[in-house]
C-alpha cells in the first residue's frame, strides 16, 4: 500500500490536489453517466503502429456525483474484428483517488489499476 501521509488518513474529499477520495465500495455505488464517447482514427492508426490490430478506436468519459463533487473516469478504447471492446494501453484518466478503509490513499498506480479492472467489468 502506498501512503501519501505518515501523519494519518487523508480526509475523504474535497482535497487541494483535485482528487476525489473514495473507497472501492463507494465507487461501486456511484451512478455513472456517459459524458462523451467518440471514435478517433488517429488513435486507431497509433495502435496499429504499435502492433495492436484495432479496427476502430476512440475515447470515452463517464461522470458521476459523489456528494456535491463530480467524479470523472476517462479512457481510450479499441475494437478488434470480433467487435469486443478493449481498454487501450495507457490506463485511465480520473480525478478519483481510492482510499482504504482507514482513509489512506492507495496511490496513483494502484488506483489506476483498480479503475481499469473495474471499467473492464462494466458494460460500456
JSON list of C-alpha atoms in Angstrom, two decimals:
[
{"chain": "A", "resi": 1, "resn": "UNK", "atom": "CA", "xyz": [0.00, 0.00, 0.00]},
{"chain": "A", "resi": 2, "resn": "UNK", "atom": "CA", "xyz": [1.24, 3.49, -0.81]},
{"chain": "A", "resi": 3, "resn": "UNK", "atom": "CA", "xyz": [0.61, 6.11, 1.85]},
{"chain": "A", "resi": 4, "resn": "UNK", "atom": "CA", "xyz": [0.52, 9.78, 0.99]},
{"chain": "A", "resi": 5, "resn": "UNK", "atom": "CA", "xyz": [0.88, 10.91, 4.57]},
{"chain": "A", "resi": 6, "resn": "UNK", "atom": "CA", "xyz": [2.59, 9.35, 7.57]},
{"chain": "A", "resi": 7, "resn": "UNK", "atom": "CA", "xyz": [0.57, 11.54, 9.93]},
{"chain": "A", "resi": 8, "resn": "UNK", "atom": "CA", "xyz": [-2.77, 9.84, 9.39]},
{"chain": "A", "resi": 9, "resn": "UNK", "atom": "CA", "xyz": [-5.51, 9.26, 6.87]},
{"chain": "A", "resi": 10, "resn": "UNK", "atom": "CA", "xyz": [-6.39, 11.83, 4.26]},
{"chain": "A", "resi": 11, "resn": "UNK", "atom": "CA", "xyz": [-9.88, 13.36, 4.55]},
{"chain": "A", "resi": 12, "resn": "UNK", "atom": "CA", "xyz": [-12.47, 11.92, 2.20]},
{"chain": "A", "resi": 13, "resn": "UNK", "atom": "CA", "xyz": [-12.86, 14.98, -0.09]},
{"chain": "A", "resi": 14, "resn": "UNK", "atom": "CA", "xyz": [-12.58, 17.65, -1.33]},
{"chain": "A", "resi": 15, "resn": "UNK", "atom": "CA", "xyz": [-8.81, 17.87, -1.34]},
{"chain": "A", "resi": 16, "resn": "UNK", "atom": "CA", "xyz": [-6.42, 20.51, -2.57]},
{"chain": "A", "resi": 17, "resn": "UNK", "atom": "CA", "xyz": [-4.78, 18.11, -5.04]},
{"chain": "A", "resi": 18, "resn": "UNK", "atom": "CA", "xyz": [-8.00, 17.80, -7.04]},
{"chain": "A", "resi": 19, "resn": "UNK", "atom": "CA", "xyz": [-8.62, 14.13, -6.29]},
{"chain": "A", "resi": 20, "resn": "UNK", "atom": "CA", "xyz": [-11.96, 12.97, -5.00]},
{"chain": "A", "resi": 21, "resn": "UNK", "atom": "CA", "xyz": [-11.23, 10.31, -2.40]},
{"chain": "A", "resi": 22, "resn": "UNK", "atom": "CA", "xyz": [-13.50, 7.33, -2.03]},
{"chain": "A", "resi": 23, "resn": "UNK", "atom": "CA", "xyz": [-13.37, 3.66, -1.20]},
{"chain": "A", "resi": 24, "resn": "UNK", "atom": "CA", "xyz": [-13.91, 0.98, -3.81]},
{"chain": "A", "resi": 25, "resn": "UNK", "atom": "CA", "xyz": [-17.27, 0.28, -2.17]},
{"chain": "A", "resi": 26, "resn": "UNK", "atom": "CA", "xyz": [-18.23, 3.95, -2.68]},
{"chain": "A", "resi": 27, "resn": "UNK", "atom": "CA", "xyz": [-17.10, 3.73, -6.32]},
{"chain": "A", "resi": 28, "resn": "UNK", "atom": "CA", "xyz": [-19.39, 0.77, -6.92]},
{"chain": "A", "resi": 29, "resn": "UNK", "atom": "CA", "xyz": [-22.39, 2.75, -5.64]},
{"chain": "A", "resi": 30, "resn": "UNK", "atom": "CA", "xyz": [-21.89, 5.70, -7.99]},
{"chain": "A", "resi": 31, "resn": "UNK", "atom": "CA", "xyz": [-24.28, 6.11, -10.92]},
{"chain": "A", "resi": 32, "resn": "UNK", "atom": "CA", "xyz": [-22.03, 6.96, -13.85]},
{"chain": "A", "resi": 33, "resn": "UNK", "atom": "CA", "xyz": [-23.49, 8.60, -16.95]},
{"chain": "A", "resi": 34, "resn": "UNK", "atom": "CA", "xyz": [-21.90, 8.92, -20.35]},
{"chain": "A", "resi": 35, "resn": "UNK", "atom": "CA", "xyz": [-20.26, 12.31, -20.77]},
{"chain": "A", "resi": 36, "resn": "UNK", "atom": "CA", "xyz": [-18.73, 11.61, -24.17]},
{"chain": "A", "resi": 37, "resn": "UNK", "atom": "CA", "xyz": [-17.67, 8.78, -26.42]},
{"chain": "A", "resi": 38, "resn": "UNK", "atom": "CA", "xyz": [-16.20, 9.07, -29.88]},
{"chain": "A", "resi": 39, "resn": "UNK", "atom": "CA", "xyz": [-14.14, 7.26, -32.46]},
{"chain": "A", "resi": 40, "resn": "UNK", "atom": "CA", "xyz": [-10.65, 8.54, -33.22]},
{"chain": "A", "resi": 41, "resn": "UNK", "atom": "CA", "xyz": [-8.98, 7.32, -36.44]},
{"chain": "A", "resi": 42, "resn": "UNK", "atom": "CA", "xyz": [-5.63, 8.76, -35.31]},
{"chain": "A", "resi": 43, "resn": "UNK", "atom": "CA", "xyz": [-5.68, 6.62, -32.16]},
{"chain": "A", "resi": 44, "resn": "UNK", "atom": "CA", "xyz": [-6.56, 3.60, -34.29]},
{"chain": "A", "resi": 45, "resn": "UNK", "atom": "CA", "xyz": [-3.54, 4.29, -36.52]},
{"chain": "A", "resi": 46, "resn": "UNK", "atom": "CA", "xyz": [-1.28, 4.70, -33.49]},
{"chain": "A", "resi": 47, "resn": "UNK", "atom": "CA", "xyz": [-2.46, 1.40, -32.02]},
{"chain": "A", "resi": 48, "resn": "UNK", "atom": "CA", "xyz": [-1.92, -0.35, -35.36]},
{"chain": "A", "resi": 49, "resn": "UNK", "atom": "CA", "xyz": [1.62, 1.08, -35.48]},
{"chain": "A", "resi": 50, "resn": "UNK", "atom": "CA", "xyz": [2.21, -0.44, -32.03]},
{"chain": "A", "resi": 51, "resn": "UNK", "atom": "CA", "xyz": [1.15, -3.86, -33.29]},
{"chain": "A", "resi": 52, "resn": "UNK", "atom": "CA", "xyz": [-2.42, -3.81, -31.97]},
{"chain": "A", "resi": 53, "resn": "UNK", "atom": "CA", "xyz": [-4.84, -4.91, -34.70]},
{"chain": "A", "resi": 54, "resn": "UNK", "atom": "CA", "xyz": [-7.51, -2.34, -33.87]},
{"chain": "A", "resi": 55, "resn": "UNK", "atom": "CA", "xyz": [-10.30, -1.93, -36.40]},
{"chain": "A", "resi": 56, "resn": "UNK", "atom": "CA", "xyz": [-11.71, 1.14, -34.62]},
{"chain": "A", "resi": 57, "resn": "UNK", "atom": "CA", "xyz": [-10.59, 3.11, -31.56]},
{"chain": "A", "resi": 58, "resn": "UNK", "atom": "CA", "xyz": [-11.66, 6.10, -29.56]},
{"chain": "A", "resi": 59, "resn": "UNK", "atom": "CA", "xyz": [-12.15, 7.73, -26.22]},
{"chain": "A", "resi": 60, "resn": "UNK", "atom": "CA", "xyz": [-14.86, 7.54, -23.57]},
{"chain": "A", "resi": 61, "resn": "UNK", "atom": "CA", "xyz": [-15.58, 9.52, -20.42]},
{"chain": "A", "resi": 62, "resn": "UNK", "atom": "CA", "xyz": [-18.16, 8.92, -17.72]},
{"chain": "A", "resi": 63, "resn": "UNK", "atom": "CA", "xyz": [-19.27, 11.26, -14.96]},
{"chain": "A", "resi": 64, "resn": "UNK", "atom": "CA", "xyz": [-20.97, 10.75, -11.59]},
{"chain": "A", "resi": 65, "resn": "UNK", "atom": "CA", "xyz": [-21.72, 12.75, -8.47]},
{"chain": "A", "resi": 66, "resn": "UNK", "atom": "CA", "xyz": [-20.18, 11.87, -5.12]},
{"chain": "A", "resi": 67, "resn": "UNK", "atom": "CA", "xyz": [-21.93, 14.19, -2.72]},
{"chain": "A", "resi": 68, "resn": "UNK", "atom": "CA", "xyz": [-21.56, 17.63, -4.26]},
{"chain": "A", "resi": 69, "resn": "UNK", "atom": "CA", "xyz": [-18.40, 16.68, -6.14]},
{"chain": "A", "resi": 70, "resn": "UNK", "atom": "CA", "xyz": [-18.15, 15.40, -9.70]},
{"chain": "A", "resi": 71, "resn": "UNK", "atom": "CA", "xyz": [-16.03, 12.34, -10.36]},
{"chain": "A", "resi": 72, "resn": "UNK", "atom": "CA", "xyz": [-14.83, 11.50, -13.83]},
{"chain": "A", "resi": 73, "resn": "UNK", "atom": "CA", "xyz": [-13.26, 8.46, -15.45]},
{"chain": "A", "resi": 74, "resn": "UNK", "atom": "CA", "xyz": [-11.92, 8.59, -18.99]},
{"chain": "A", "resi": 75, "resn": "UNK", "atom": "CA", "xyz": [-10.12, 6.00, -21.11]},
{"chain": "A", "resi": 76, "resn": "UNK", "atom": "CA", "xyz": [-9.04, 5.13, -24.60]},
{"chain": "A", "resi": 77, "resn": "UNK", "atom": "CA", "xyz": [-10.56, 2.01, -26.16]},
{"chain": "A", "resi": 78, "resn": "UNK", "atom": "CA", "xyz": [-10.31, -0.09, -29.26]},
{"chain": "A", "resi": 79, "resn": "UNK", "atom": "CA", "xyz": [-12.15, -2.91, -31.01]},
{"chain": "A", "resi": 80, "resn": "UNK", "atom": "CA", "xyz": [-10.68, -5.72, -32.99]},
{"chain": "A", "resi": 81, "resn": "UNK", "atom": "CA", "xyz": [-12.51, -7.60, -35.74]},
{"chain": "A", "resi": 82, "resn": "UNK", "atom": "CA", "xyz": [-14.55, -9.66, -33.25]},
{"chain": "A", "resi": 83, "resn": "UNK", "atom": "CA", "xyz": [-16.16, -6.37, -32.05]},
{"chain": "A", "resi": 84, "resn": "UNK", "atom": "CA", "xyz": [-15.05, -6.85, -28.45]},
{"chain": "A", "resi": 85, "resn": "UNK", "atom": "CA", "xyz": [-14.07, -3.59, -26.78]},
{"chain": "A", "resi": 86, "resn": "UNK", "atom": "CA", "xyz": [-10.73, -3.35, -25.02]},
{"chain": "A", "resi": 87, "resn": "UNK", "atom": "CA", "xyz": [-9.03, -0.68, -22.95]},
{"chain": "A", "resi": 88, "resn": "UNK", "atom": "CA", "xyz": [-6.16, 0.81, -24.89]},
{"chain": "A", "resi": 89, "resn": "UNK", "atom": "CA", "xyz": [-2.72, 0.75, -23.27]},
{"chain": "A", "resi": 90, "resn": "UNK", "atom": "CA", "xyz": [-2.06, 3.69, -21.01]},
{"chain": "A", "resi": 91, "resn": "UNK", "atom": "CA", "xyz": [-4.63, 3.21, -18.27]},
{"chain": "A", "resi": 92, "resn": "UNK", "atom": "CA", "xyz": [-7.37, 5.58, -17.29]},
{"chain": "A", "resi": 93, "resn": "UNK", "atom": "CA", "xyz": [-7.60, 9.27, -16.50]},
{"chain": "A", "resi": 94, "resn": "UNK", "atom": "CA", "xyz": [-9.58, 10.15, -13.43]},
{"chain": "A", "resi": 95, "resn": "UNK", "atom": "CA", "xyz": [-9.93, 12.57, -10.56]},
{"chain": "A", "resi": 96, "resn": "UNK", "atom": "CA", "xyz": [-10.57, 9.59, -8.25]},
{"chain": "A", "resi": 97, "resn": "UNK", "atom": "CA", "xyz": [-8.08, 8.51, -5.61]},
{"chain": "A", "resi": 98, "resn": "UNK", "atom": "CA", "xyz": [-9.14, 5.28, -3.99]},
{"chain": "A", "resi": 99, "resn": "UNK", "atom": "CA", "xyz": [-8.57, 5.02, -0.26]},
{"chain": "A", "resi": 100, "resn": "UNK", "atom": "CA", "xyz": [-8.53, 2.09, 2.12]},
{"chain": "A", "resi": 101, "resn": "UNK", "atom": "CA", "xyz": [-11.00, 1.62, 4.98]},
{"chain": "A", "resi": 102, "resn": "UNK", "atom": "CA", "xyz": [-8.79, 3.81, 7.20]},
{"chain": "A", "resi": 103, "resn": "UNK", "atom": "CA", "xyz": [-8.80, 6.66, 4.68]},
{"chain": "A", "resi": 104, "resn": "UNK", "atom": "CA", "xyz": [-5.24, 6.22, 3.41]},
{"chain": "A", "resi": 105, "resn": "UNK", "atom": "CA", "xyz": [-4.58, 6.79, -0.30]},
{"chain": "A", "resi": 106, "resn": "UNK", "atom": "CA", "xyz": [-3.92, 3.62, -2.27]},
{"chain": "A", "resi": 107, "resn": "UNK", "atom": "CA", "xyz": [-1.71, 5.62, -4.66]},
{"chain": "A", "resi": 108, "resn": "UNK", "atom": "CA", "xyz": [-1.96, 6.68, -8.29]},
{"chain": "A", "resi": 109, "resn": "UNK", "atom": "CA", "xyz": [-0.85, 3.40, -9.92]},
{"chain": "A", "resi": 110, "resn": "UNK", "atom": "CA", "xyz": [-2.93, 1.07, -7.71]},
{"chain": "A", "resi": 111, "resn": "UNK", "atom": "CA", "xyz": [-5.97, 3.34, -8.19]},
{"chain": "A", "resi": 112, "resn": "UNK", "atom": "CA", "xyz": [-5.48, 3.33, -11.97]},
{"chain": "A", "resi": 113, "resn": "UNK", "atom": "CA", "xyz": [-5.11, -0.47, -11.98]},
{"chain": "A", "resi": 114, "resn": "UNK", "atom": "CA", "xyz": [-8.30, -0.95, -9.96]},
{"chain": "A", "resi": 115, "resn": "UNK", "atom": "CA", "xyz": [-10.21, 1.53, -12.14]},
{"chain": "A", "resi": 116, "resn": "UNK", "atom": "CA", "xyz": [-9.02, -0.27, -15.29]},
{"chain": "A", "resi": 117, "resn": "UNK", "atom": "CA", "xyz": [-10.20, -3.61, -13.92]},
{"chain": "A", "resi": 118, "resn": "UNK", "atom": "CA", "xyz": [-13.49, -2.08, -12.81]},
{"chain": "A", "resi": 119, "resn": "UNK", "atom": "CA", "xyz": [-14.13, -0.45, -16.20]},
{"chain": "A", "resi": 120, "resn": "UNK", "atom": "CA", "xyz": [-13.39, -3.76, -17.92]},
{"chain": "A", "resi": 121, "resn": "UNK", "atom": "CA", "xyz": [-16.10, -5.39, -15.79]},
{"chain": "A", "resi": 122, "resn": "UNK", "atom": "CA", "xyz": [-18.73, -2.78, -16.74]},
{"chain": "A", "resi": 123, "resn": "UNK", "atom": "CA", "xyz": [-20.96, -2.55, -19.79]},
{"chain": "A", "resi": 124, "resn": "UNK", "atom": "CA", "xyz": [-19.76, 0.31, -21.98]}
]
